N, CA, C and O of each residue as an XYZ file, in Angstrom:
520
protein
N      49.567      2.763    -79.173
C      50.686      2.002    -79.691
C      50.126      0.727    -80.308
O      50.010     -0.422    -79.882
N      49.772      1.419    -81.639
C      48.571     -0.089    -82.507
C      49.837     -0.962    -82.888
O      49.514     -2.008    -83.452
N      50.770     -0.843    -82.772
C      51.888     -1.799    -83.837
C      53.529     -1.994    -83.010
O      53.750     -1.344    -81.989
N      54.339     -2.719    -83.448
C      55.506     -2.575    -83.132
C      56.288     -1.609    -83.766
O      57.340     -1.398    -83.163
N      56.146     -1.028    -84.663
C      57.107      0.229    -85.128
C      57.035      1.195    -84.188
O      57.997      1.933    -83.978
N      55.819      1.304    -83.477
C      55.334      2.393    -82.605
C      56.357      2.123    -81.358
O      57.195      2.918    -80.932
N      56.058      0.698    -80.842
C      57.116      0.209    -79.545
C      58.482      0.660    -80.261
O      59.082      1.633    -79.803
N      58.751      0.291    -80.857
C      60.645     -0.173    -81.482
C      60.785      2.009    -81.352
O      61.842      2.570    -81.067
N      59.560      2.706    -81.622
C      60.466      4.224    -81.894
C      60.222      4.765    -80.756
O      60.830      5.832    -80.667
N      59.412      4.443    -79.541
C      59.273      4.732    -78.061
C      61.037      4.206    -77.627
O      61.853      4.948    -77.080
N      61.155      3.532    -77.822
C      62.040      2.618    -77.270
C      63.405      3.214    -77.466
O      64.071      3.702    -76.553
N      63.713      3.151    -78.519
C      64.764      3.986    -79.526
C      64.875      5.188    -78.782
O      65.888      5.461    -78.138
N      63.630      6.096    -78.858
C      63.953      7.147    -78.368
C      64.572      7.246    -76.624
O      65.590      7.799    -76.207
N      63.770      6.669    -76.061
C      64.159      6.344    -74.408
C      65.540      5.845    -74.150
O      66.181      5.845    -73.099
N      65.977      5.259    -75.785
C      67.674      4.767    -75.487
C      69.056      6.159    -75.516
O      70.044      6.479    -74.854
N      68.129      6.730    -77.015
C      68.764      7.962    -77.504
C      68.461      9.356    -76.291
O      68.971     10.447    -76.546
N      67.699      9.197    -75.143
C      67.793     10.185    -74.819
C      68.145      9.822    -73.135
O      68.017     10.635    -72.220
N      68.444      8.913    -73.041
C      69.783      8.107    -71.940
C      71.025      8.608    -72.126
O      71.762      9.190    -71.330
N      71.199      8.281    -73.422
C      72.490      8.645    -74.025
C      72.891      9.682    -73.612
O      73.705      9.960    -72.731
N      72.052     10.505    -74.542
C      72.175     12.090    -74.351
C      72.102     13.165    -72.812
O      72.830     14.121    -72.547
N      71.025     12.622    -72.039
C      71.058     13.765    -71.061
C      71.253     12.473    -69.342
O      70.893     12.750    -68.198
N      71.810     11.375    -69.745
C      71.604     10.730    -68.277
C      70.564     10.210    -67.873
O      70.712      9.217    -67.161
N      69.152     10.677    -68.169
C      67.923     10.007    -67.663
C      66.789     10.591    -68.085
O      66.806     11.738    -68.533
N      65.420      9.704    -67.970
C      64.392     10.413    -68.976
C      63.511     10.318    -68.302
O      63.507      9.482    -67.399
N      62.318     11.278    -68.562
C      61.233     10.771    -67.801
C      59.863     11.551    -68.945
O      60.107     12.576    -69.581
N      58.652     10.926    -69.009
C      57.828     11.124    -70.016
C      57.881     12.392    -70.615
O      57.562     12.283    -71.798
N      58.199     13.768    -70.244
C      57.903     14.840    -70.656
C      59.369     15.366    -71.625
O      59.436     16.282    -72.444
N      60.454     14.401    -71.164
C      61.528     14.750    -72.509
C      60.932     13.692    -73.464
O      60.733     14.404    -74.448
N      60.450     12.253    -73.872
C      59.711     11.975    -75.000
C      58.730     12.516    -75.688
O      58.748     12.215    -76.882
N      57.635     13.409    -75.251
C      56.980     14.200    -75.536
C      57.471     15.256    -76.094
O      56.823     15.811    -76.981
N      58.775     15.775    -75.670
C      59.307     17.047    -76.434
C      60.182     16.643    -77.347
O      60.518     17.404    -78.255
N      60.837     14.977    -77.198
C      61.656     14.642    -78.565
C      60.910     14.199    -80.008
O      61.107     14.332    -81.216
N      59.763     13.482    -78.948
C      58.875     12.801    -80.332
C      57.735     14.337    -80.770
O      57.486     14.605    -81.945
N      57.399     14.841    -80.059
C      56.327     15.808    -80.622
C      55.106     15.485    -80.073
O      54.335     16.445    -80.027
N      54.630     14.324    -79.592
C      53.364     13.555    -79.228
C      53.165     14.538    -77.886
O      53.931     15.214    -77.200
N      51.538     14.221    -77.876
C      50.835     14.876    -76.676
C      51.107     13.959    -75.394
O      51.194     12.731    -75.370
N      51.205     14.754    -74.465
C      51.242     14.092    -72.934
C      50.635     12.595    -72.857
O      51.243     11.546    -72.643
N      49.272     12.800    -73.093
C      48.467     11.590    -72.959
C      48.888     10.344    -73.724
O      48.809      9.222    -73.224
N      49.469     10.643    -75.309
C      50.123      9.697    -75.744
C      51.072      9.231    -75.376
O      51.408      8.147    -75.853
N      51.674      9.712    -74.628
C      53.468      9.337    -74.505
C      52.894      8.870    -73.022
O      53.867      8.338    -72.487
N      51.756      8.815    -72.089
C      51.474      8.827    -71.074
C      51.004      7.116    -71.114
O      51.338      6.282    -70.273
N      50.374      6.937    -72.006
C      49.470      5.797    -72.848
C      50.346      4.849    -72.807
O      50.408      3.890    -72.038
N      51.479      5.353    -74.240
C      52.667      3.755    -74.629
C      53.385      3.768    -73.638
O      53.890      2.654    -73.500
N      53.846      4.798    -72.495
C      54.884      4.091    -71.408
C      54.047      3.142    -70.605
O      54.449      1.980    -70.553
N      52.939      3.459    -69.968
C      51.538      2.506    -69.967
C      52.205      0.758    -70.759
O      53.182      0.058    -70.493
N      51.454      0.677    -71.437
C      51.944     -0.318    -72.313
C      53.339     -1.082    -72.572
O      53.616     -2.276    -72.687
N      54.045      0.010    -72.613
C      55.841     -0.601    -72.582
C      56.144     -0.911    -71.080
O      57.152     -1.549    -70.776
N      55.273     -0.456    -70.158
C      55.510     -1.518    -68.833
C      55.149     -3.050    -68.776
O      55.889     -3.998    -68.513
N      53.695     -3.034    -69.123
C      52.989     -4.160    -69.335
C      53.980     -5.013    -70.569
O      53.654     -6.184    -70.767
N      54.307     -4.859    -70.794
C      55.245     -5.617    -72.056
C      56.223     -5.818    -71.583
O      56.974     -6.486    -72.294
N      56.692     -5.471    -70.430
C      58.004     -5.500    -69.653
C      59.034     -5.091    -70.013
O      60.011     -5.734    -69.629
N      59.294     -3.825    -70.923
C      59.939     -3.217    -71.927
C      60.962     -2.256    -71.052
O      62.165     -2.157    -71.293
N      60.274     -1.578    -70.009
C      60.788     -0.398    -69.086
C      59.926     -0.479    -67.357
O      58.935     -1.077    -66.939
N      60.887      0.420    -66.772
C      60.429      0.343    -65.779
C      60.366      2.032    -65.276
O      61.020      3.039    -65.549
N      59.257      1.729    -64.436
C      59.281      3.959    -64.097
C      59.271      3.876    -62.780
O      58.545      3.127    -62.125
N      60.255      4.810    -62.263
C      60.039      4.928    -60.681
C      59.268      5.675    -60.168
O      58.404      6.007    -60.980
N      59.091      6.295    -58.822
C      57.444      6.696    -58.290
C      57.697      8.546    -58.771
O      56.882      9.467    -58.708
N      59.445      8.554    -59.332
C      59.436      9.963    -59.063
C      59.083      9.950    -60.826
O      59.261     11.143    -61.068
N      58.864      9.586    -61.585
C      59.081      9.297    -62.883
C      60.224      9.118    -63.866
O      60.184      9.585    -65.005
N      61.190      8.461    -63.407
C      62.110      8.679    -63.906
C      61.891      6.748    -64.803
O      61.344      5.882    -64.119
N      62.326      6.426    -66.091
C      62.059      5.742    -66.816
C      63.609      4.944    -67.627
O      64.468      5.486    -68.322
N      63.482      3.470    -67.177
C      64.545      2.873    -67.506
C      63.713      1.432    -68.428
O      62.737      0.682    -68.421
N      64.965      1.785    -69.144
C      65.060      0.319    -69.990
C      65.268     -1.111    -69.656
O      66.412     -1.433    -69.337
N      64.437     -1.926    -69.676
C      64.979     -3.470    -68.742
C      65.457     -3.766    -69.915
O      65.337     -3.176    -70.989
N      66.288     -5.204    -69.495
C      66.868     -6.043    -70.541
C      66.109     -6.323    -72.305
O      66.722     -6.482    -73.360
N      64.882     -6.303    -72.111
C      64.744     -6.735    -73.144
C      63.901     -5.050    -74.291
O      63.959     -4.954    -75.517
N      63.410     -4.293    -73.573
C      63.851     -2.743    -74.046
C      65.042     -2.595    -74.483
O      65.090     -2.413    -75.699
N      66.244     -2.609    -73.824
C      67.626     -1.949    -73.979
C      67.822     -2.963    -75.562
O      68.259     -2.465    -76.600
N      67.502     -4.055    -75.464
C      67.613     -5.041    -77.096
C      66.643     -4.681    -77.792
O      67.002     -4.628    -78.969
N      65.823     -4.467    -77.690
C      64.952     -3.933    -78.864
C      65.516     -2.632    -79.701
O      65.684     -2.373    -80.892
N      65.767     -1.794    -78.166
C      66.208     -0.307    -78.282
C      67.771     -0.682    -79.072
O      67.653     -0.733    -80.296
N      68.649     -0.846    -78.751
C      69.817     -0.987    -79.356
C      69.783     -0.977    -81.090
O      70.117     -0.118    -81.907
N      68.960     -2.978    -81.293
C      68.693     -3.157    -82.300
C      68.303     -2.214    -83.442
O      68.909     -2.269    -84.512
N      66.970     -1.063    -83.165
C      66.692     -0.692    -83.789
C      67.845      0.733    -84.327
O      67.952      1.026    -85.518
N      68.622      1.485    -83.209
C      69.633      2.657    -83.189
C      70.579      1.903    -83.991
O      71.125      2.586    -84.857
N      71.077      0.139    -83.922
C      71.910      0.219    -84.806
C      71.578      0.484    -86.594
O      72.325      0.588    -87.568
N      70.208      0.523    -86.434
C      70.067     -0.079    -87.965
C      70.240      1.700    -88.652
O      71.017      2.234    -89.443
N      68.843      2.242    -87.691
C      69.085      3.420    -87.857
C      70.797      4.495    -87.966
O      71.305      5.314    -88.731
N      70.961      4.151    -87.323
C      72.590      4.764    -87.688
C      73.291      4.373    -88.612
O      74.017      5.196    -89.169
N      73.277      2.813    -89.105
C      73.634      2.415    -90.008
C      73.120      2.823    -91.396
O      73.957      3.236    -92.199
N      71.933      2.757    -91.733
C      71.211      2.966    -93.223
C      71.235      4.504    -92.622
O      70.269      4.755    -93.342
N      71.469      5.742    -91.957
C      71.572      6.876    -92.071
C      72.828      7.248    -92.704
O      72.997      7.814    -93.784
N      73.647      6.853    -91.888
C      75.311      6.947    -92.634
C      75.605      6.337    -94.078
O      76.321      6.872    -94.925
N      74.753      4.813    -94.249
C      75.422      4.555    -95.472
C      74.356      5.596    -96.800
O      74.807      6.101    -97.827
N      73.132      5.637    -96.386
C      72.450      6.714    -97.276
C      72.917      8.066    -97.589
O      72.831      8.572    -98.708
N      73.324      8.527    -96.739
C      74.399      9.934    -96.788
C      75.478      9.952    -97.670
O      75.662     10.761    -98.580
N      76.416      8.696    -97.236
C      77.852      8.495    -98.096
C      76.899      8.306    -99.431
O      77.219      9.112   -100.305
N      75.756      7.401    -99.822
C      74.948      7.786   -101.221
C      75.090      9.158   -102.456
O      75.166      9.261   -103.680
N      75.063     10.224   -101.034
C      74.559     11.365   -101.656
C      73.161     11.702   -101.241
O      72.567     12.586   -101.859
N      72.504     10.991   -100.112
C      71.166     11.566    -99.671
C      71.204     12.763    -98.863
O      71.347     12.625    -97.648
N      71.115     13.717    -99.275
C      70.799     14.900    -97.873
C      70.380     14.254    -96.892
O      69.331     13.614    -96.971
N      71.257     14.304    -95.568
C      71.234     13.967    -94.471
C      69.878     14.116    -93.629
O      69.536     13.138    -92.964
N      69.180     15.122    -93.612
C      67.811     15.055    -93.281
C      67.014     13.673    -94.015
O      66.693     12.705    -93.325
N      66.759     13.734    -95.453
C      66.256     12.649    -95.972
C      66.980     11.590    -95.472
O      66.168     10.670    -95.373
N      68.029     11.228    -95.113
C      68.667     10.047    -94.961
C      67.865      9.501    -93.752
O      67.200      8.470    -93.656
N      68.155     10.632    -92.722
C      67.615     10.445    -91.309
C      66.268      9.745    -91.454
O      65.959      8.667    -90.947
N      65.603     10.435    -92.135
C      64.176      9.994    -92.684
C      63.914      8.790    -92.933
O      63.131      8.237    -92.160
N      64.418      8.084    -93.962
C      64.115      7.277    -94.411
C      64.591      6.260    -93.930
O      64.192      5.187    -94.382
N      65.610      6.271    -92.843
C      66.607      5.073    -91.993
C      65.004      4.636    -91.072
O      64.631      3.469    -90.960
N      64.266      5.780    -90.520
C      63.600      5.441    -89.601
C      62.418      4.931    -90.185
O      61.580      4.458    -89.416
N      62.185      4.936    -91.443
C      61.035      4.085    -91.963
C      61.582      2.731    -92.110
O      61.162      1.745    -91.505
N      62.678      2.751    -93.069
C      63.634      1.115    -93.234
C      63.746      0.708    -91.692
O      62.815     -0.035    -91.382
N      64.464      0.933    -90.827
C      64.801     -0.161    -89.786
C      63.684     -0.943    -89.396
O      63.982     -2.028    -88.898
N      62.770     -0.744    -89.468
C      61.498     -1.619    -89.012
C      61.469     -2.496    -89.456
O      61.615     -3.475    -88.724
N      61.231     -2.758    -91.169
C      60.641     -3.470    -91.951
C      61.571     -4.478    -92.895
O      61.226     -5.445    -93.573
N      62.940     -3.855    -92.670
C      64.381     -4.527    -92.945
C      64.105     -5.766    -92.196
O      63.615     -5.785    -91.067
N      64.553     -7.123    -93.101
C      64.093     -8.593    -91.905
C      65.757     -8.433    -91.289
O      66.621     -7.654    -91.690
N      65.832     -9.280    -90.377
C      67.329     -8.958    -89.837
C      68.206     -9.685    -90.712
O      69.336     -9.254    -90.938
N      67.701    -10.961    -91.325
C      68.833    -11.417    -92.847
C      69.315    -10.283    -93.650
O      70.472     -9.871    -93.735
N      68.038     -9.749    -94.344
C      68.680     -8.370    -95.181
C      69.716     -7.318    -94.614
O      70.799     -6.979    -95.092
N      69.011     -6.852    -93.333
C      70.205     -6.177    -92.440
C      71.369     -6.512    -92.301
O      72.174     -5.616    -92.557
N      72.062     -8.110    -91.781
C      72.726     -8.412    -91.292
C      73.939     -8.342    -92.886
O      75.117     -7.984    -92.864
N      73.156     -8.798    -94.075
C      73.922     -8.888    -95.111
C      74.536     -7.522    -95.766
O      75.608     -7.358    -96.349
N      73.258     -6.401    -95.404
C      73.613     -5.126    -95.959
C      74.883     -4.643    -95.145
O      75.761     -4.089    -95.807
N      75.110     -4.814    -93.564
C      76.437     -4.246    -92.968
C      77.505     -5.168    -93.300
O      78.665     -4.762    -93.379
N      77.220     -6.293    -93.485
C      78.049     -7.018    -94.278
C      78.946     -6.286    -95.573
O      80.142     -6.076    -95.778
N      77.994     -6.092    -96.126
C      78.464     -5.035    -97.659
C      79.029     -3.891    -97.453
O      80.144     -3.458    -97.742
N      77.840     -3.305    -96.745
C      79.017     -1.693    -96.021
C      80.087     -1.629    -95.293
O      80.837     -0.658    -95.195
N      80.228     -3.129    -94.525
C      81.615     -3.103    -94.152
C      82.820     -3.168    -95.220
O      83.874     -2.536    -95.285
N      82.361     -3.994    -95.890
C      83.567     -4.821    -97.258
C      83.748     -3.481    -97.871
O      84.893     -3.067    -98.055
N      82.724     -2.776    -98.199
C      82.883     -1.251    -98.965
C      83.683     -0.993    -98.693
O      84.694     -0.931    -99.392
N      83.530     -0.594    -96.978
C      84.282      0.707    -96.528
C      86.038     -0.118    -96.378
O      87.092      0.296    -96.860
N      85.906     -0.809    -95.917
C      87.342     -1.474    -96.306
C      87.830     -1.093    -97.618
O      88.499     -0.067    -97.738
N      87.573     -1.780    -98.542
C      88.324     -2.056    -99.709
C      88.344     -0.064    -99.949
O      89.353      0.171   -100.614
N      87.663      1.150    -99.658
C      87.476      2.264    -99.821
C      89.188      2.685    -98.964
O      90.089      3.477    -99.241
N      89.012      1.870    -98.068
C      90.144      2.361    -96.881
C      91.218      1.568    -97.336
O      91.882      1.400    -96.314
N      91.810      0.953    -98.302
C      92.358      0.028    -98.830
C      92.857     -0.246   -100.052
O      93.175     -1.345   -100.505
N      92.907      0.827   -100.563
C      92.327      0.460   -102.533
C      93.595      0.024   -102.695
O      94.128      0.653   -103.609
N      94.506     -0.998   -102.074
C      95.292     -1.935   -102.768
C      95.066     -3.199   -103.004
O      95.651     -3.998   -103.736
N      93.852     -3.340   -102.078
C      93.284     -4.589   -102.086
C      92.730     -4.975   -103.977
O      92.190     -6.045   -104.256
């Protein structure tokens, strides 16, 4: 885990798969992300020391406070630039795609202004008397 994009999509994922099945433990990240044991063995390693998550003795793997904000942060952006890329006209696969390269590198000004816009859109869309 040479970088923070690497943390922010560990993270993400450990949020998204809370969501989904109740609780996680290294070997559903390994089968969501694709990565080998040892890797996914490595950054939870690391996302402790960072104080990101916490693992219990049976392995089961939770988000502390400042994981669950990282993690959030990044699912909103991602959901956001997925959906508004789609309503584009991006095939939804590509959309997916490319949300998860943008949320990283988006500063949070640009972000904050772009849902700004997609909100006003989708209003005045839901609205056209305005």
């Amino acid at each position: 885990m040479k970088n923070n994009e690497s943390a922010e999509n560990y993270l993400e994922t450990i949020l998204m798969l809370k969501q989904k099945n109740g609780a996680v433990r290294s070997i559903d990240i390994v089968r969501q992300m694709e990565f080998s044991k040892p890797s996914v063995s490595h950054a939870m390693s690391l996302l402790r020391q960072r104080g990101h998550i916490t693992m219990s003795k049976e392995g089961w793997i939770e988000l502390t406070d400042s994981g669950r904000a990282i993690a959030e942060r990044i699912y909103e952006r991602h959901c956001l630039l997925t959906q508004w890329l789609t309503r584009l006209g991006v095939d939804p696969a590509v959309a997916a795609e490319d949300a998860c390269r943008l949320e990283h590198d988006l500063s949070d000004e640009s972000f904050e202004k772009l849902k700004a816009h997609i909100a006003a859109g989708s209003a005045r869309v839901q609205n056209p008397a305005d």
